[in-house]
mmCIF file of C-alpha atoms and ligand atoms in Angstrom:
data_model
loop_
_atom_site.group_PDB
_atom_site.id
_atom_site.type_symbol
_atom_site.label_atom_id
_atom_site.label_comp_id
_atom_site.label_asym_id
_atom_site.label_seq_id
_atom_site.Cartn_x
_atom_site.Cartn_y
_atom_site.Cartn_z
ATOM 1 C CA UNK A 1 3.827 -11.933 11.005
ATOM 2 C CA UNK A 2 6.634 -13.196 8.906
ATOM 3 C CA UNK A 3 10.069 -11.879 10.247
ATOM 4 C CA UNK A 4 12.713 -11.041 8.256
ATOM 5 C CA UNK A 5 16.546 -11.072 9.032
ATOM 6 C CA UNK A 6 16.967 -11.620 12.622
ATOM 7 C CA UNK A 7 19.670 -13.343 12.375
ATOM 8 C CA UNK A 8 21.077 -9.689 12.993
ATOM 9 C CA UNK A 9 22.500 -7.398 10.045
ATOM 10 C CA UNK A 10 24.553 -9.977 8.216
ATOM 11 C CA UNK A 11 22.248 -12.687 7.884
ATOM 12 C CA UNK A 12 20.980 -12.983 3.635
ATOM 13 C CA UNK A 13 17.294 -10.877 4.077
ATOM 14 C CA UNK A 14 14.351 -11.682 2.238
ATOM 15 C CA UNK A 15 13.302 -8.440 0.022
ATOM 16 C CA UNK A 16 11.721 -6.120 1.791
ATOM 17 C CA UNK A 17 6.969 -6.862 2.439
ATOM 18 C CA UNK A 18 5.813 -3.457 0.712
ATOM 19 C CA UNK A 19 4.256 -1.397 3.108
ATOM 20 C CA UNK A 20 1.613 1.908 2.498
ATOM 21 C CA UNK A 21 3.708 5.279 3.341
ATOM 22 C CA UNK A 22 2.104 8.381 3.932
ATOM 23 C CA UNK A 23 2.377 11.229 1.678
ATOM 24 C CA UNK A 24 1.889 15.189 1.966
ATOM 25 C CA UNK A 25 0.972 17.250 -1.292
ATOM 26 C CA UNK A 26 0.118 20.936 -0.876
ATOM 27 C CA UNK A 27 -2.406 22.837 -3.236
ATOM 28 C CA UNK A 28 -1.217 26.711 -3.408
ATOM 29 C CA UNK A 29 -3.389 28.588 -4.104
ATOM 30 C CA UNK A 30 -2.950 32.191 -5.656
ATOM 31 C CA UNK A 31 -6.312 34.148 -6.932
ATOM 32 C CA UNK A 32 -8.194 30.943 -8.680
ATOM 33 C CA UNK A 33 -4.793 29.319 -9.612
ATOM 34 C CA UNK A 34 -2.933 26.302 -8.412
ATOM 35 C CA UNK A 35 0.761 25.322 -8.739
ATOM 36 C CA UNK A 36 1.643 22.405 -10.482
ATOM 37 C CA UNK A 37 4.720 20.742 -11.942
ATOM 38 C CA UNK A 38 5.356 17.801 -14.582
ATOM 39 C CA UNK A 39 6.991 14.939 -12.895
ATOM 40 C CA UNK A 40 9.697 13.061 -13.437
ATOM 41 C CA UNK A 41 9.434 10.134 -12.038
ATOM 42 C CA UNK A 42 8.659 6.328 -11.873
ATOM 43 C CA UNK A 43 5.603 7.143 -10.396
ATOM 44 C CA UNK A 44 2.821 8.868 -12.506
ATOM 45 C CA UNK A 45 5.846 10.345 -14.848
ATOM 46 C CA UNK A 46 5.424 12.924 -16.862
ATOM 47 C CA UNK A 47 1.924 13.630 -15.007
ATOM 48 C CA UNK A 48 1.076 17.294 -13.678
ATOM 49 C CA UNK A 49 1.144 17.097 -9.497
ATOM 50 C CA UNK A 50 0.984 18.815 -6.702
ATOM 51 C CA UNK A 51 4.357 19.621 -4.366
ATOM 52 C CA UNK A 52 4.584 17.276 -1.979
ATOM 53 C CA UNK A 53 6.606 14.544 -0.541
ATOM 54 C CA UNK A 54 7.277 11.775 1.698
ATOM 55 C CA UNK A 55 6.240 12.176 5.727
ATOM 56 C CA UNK A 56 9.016 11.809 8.091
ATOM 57 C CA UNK A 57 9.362 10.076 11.271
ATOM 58 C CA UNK A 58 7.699 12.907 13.878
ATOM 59 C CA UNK A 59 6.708 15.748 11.957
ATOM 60 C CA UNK A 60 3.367 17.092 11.683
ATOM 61 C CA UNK A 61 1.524 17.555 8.675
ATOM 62 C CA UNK A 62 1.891 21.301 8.661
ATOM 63 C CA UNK A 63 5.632 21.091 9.030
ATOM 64 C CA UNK A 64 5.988 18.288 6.177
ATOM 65 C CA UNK A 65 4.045 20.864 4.164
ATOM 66 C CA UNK A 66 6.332 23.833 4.136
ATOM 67 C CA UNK A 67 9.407 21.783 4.339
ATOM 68 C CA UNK A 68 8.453 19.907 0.658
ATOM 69 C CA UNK A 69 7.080 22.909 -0.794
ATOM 70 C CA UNK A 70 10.267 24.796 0.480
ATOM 71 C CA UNK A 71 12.364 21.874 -0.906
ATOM 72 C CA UNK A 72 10.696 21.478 -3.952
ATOM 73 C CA UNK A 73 9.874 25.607 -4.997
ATOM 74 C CA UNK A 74 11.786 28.152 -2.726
ATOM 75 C CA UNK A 75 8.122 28.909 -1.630
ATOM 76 C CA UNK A 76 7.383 29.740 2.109
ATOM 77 C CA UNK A 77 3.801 29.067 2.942
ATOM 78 C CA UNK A 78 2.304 30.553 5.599
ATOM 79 C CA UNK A 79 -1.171 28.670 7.664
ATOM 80 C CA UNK A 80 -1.335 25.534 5.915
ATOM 81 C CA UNK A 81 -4.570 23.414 6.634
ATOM 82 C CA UNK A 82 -5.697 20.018 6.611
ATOM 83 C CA UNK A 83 -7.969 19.443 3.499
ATOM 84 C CA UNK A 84 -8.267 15.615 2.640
ATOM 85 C CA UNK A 85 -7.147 12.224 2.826
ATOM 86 C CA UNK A 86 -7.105 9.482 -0.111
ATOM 87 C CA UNK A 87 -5.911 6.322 -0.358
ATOM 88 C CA UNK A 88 -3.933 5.535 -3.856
ATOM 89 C CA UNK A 89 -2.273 2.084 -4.587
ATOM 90 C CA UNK A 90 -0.062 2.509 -7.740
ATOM 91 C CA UNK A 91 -0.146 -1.243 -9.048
ATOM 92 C CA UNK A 92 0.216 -0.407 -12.838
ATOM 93 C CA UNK A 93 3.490 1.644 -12.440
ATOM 94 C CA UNK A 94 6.614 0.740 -13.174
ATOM 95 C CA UNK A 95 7.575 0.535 -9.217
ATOM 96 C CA UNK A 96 4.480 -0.127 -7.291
ATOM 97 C CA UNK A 97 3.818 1.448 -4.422
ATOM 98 C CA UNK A 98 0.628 2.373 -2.010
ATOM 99 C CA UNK A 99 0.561 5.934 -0.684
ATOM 100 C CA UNK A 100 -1.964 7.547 2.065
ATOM 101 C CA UNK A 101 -2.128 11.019 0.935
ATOM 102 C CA UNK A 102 -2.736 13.852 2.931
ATOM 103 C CA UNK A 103 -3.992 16.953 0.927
ATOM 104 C CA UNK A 104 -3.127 20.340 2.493
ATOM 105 C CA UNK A 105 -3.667 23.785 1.484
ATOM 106 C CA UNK A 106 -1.893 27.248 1.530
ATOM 107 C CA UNK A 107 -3.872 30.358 0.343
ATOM 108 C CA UNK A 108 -1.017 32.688 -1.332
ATOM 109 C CA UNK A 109 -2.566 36.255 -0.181
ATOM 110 C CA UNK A 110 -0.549 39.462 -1.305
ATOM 111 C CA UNK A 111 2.782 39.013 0.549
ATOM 112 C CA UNK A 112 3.260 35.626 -0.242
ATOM 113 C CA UNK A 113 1.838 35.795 -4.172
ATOM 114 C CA UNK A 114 5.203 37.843 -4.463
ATOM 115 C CA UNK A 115 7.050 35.292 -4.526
ATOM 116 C CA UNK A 116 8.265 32.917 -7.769
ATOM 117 C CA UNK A 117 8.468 29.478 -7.595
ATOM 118 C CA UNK A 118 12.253 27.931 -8.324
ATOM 119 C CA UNK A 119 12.500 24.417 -9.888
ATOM 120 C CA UNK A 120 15.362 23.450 -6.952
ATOM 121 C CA UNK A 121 14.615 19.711 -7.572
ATOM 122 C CA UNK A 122 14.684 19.290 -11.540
ATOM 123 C CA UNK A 123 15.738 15.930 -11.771
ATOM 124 C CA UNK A 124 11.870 15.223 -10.233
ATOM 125 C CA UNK A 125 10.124 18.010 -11.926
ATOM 126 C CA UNK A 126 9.726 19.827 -15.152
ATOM 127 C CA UNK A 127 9.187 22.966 -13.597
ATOM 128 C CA UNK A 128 6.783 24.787 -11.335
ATOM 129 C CA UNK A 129 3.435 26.721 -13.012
ATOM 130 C CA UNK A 130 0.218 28.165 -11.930
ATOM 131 C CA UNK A 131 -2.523 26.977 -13.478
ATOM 132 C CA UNK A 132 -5.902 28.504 -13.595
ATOM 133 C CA UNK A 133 -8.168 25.933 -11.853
ATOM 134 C CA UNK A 134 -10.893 26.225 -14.771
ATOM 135 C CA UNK A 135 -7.629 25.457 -17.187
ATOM 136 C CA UNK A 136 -6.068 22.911 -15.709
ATOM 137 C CA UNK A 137 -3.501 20.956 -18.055
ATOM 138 C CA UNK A 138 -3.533 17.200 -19.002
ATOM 139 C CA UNK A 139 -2.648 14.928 -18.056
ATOM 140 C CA UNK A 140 -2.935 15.369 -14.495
ATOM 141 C CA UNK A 141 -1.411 12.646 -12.051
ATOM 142 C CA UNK A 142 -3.754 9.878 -10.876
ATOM 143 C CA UNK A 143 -4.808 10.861 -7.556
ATOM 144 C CA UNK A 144 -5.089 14.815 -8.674
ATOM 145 C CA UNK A 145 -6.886 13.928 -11.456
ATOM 146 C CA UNK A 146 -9.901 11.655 -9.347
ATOM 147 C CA UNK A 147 -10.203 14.229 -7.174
ATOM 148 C CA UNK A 148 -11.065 17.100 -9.883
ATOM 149 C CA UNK A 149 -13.179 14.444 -11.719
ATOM 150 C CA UNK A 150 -15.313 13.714 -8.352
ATOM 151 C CA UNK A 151 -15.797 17.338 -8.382
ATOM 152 C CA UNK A 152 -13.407 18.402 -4.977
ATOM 153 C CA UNK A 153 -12.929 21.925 -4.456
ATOM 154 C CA UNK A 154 -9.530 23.178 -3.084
ATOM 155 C CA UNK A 155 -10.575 26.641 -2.565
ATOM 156 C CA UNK A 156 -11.866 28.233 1.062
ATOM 157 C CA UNK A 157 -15.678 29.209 0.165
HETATM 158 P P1 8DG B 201 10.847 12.934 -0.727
HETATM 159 O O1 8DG B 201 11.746 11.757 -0.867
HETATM 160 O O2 8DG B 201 11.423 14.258 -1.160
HETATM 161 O O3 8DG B 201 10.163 12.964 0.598
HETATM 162 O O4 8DG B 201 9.664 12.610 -1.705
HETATM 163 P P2 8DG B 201 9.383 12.988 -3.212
HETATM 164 O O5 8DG B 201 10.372 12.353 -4.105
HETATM 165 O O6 8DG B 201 9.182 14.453 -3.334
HETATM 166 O O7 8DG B 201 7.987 12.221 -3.363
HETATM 167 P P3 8DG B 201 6.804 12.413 -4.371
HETATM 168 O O8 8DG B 201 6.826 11.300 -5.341
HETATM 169 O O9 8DG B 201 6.740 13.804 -4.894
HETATM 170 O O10 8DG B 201 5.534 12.241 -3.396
HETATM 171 C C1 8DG B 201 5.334 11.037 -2.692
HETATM 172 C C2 8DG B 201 4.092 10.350 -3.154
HETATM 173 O O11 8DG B 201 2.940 11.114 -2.877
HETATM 174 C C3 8DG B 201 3.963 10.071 -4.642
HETATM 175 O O12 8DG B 201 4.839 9.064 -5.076
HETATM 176 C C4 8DG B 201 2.508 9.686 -4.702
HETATM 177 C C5 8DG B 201 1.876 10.602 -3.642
HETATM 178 N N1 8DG B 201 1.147 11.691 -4.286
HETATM 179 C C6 8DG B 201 -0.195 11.655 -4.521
HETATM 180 N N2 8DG B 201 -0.599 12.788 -5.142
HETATM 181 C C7 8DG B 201 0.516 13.569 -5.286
HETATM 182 C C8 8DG B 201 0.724 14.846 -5.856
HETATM 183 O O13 8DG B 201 -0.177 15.534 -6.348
HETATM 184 N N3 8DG B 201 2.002 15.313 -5.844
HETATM 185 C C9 8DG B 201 3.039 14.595 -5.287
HETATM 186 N N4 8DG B 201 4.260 15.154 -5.286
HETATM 187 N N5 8DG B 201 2.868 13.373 -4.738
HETATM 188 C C10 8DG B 201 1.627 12.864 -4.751
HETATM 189 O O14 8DG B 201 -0.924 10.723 -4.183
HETATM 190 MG MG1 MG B 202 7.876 15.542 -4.486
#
């Protein structure tokens, strides 16, 4: 393995070897609808995703869940669940980047579906909608969008 400044913190460093991160994205689900938001940003911009963000050093999936869509919406979720894993490497975009993906899910029943979603991060979205799943609008981000065209499912049968 190739190390990089260990000369200590002043020594000139070699750009940083890109590494894979891991990602959690949430599908909320309210009656046969899913929220989504355009992004704005260098990855898959302008592209309709799901929230999510980057996982941090100890937490669990579950907790990276609601703290994103919390972040991102206003939203609190209640049980989130594991769905899925994919693997996406972004080498076409303007920064490239590889991203494990972990796909969770929140089921909105009555109390929560009161709630509205809040665009509290605007300079990375366009705003939150729901979407009907049979409707969903184009064009969706790249992982999102492999996903629905491999036929996956999101909601509990
Ligand atoms: P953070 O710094 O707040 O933690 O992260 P963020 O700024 O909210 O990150 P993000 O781009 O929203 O999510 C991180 C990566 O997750 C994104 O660059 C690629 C991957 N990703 C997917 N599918 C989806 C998706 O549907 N929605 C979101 N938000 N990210 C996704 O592979
Ligand atoms: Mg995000």
């Amino acid at each position: 393995m190739k190390m990089v400044n260990k000369e200590g913190p002043s020594a000139p460093t070699s750009p940083p070897t890109p590494v894979p991160r891991v990602a959690v994205v949430v599908f909320i689900l309210k009656g046969k609808s899913v929220l989504l938001g355009r992004r704005r940003s260098s990855v898959g911009n302008s592209t309709f995703a799901l929230p999510g963000g980057h996982l941090e050093f100890g937490e669990s999936f579950e907790d990276c869940a609601a703290r994103e869509v919390r972040e991102e919406t206003g939203l609190e979720v209640g049980k989130v669940e594991l769905l899925t894993v994919t693997n996406n490497v972004f080498l076409e975009e303007p920064k490239k980047c590889h991203y494990v993906t972990i796909f969770m899910r929140a089921v909105f029943g009555a109390n929560e579906a009161e709630q509205v979603p809040q665009n509290l991060e605007p300079e990375k979205c366009d705003g939150w909608e729901w979407y009907a799943w049979s409707h969903l609008p184009n064009p969706l981000f790249g992982p999102l969008e492999r996903m629905v065209k491999g036929g996956f499912d999101p909601f509990p049968v």
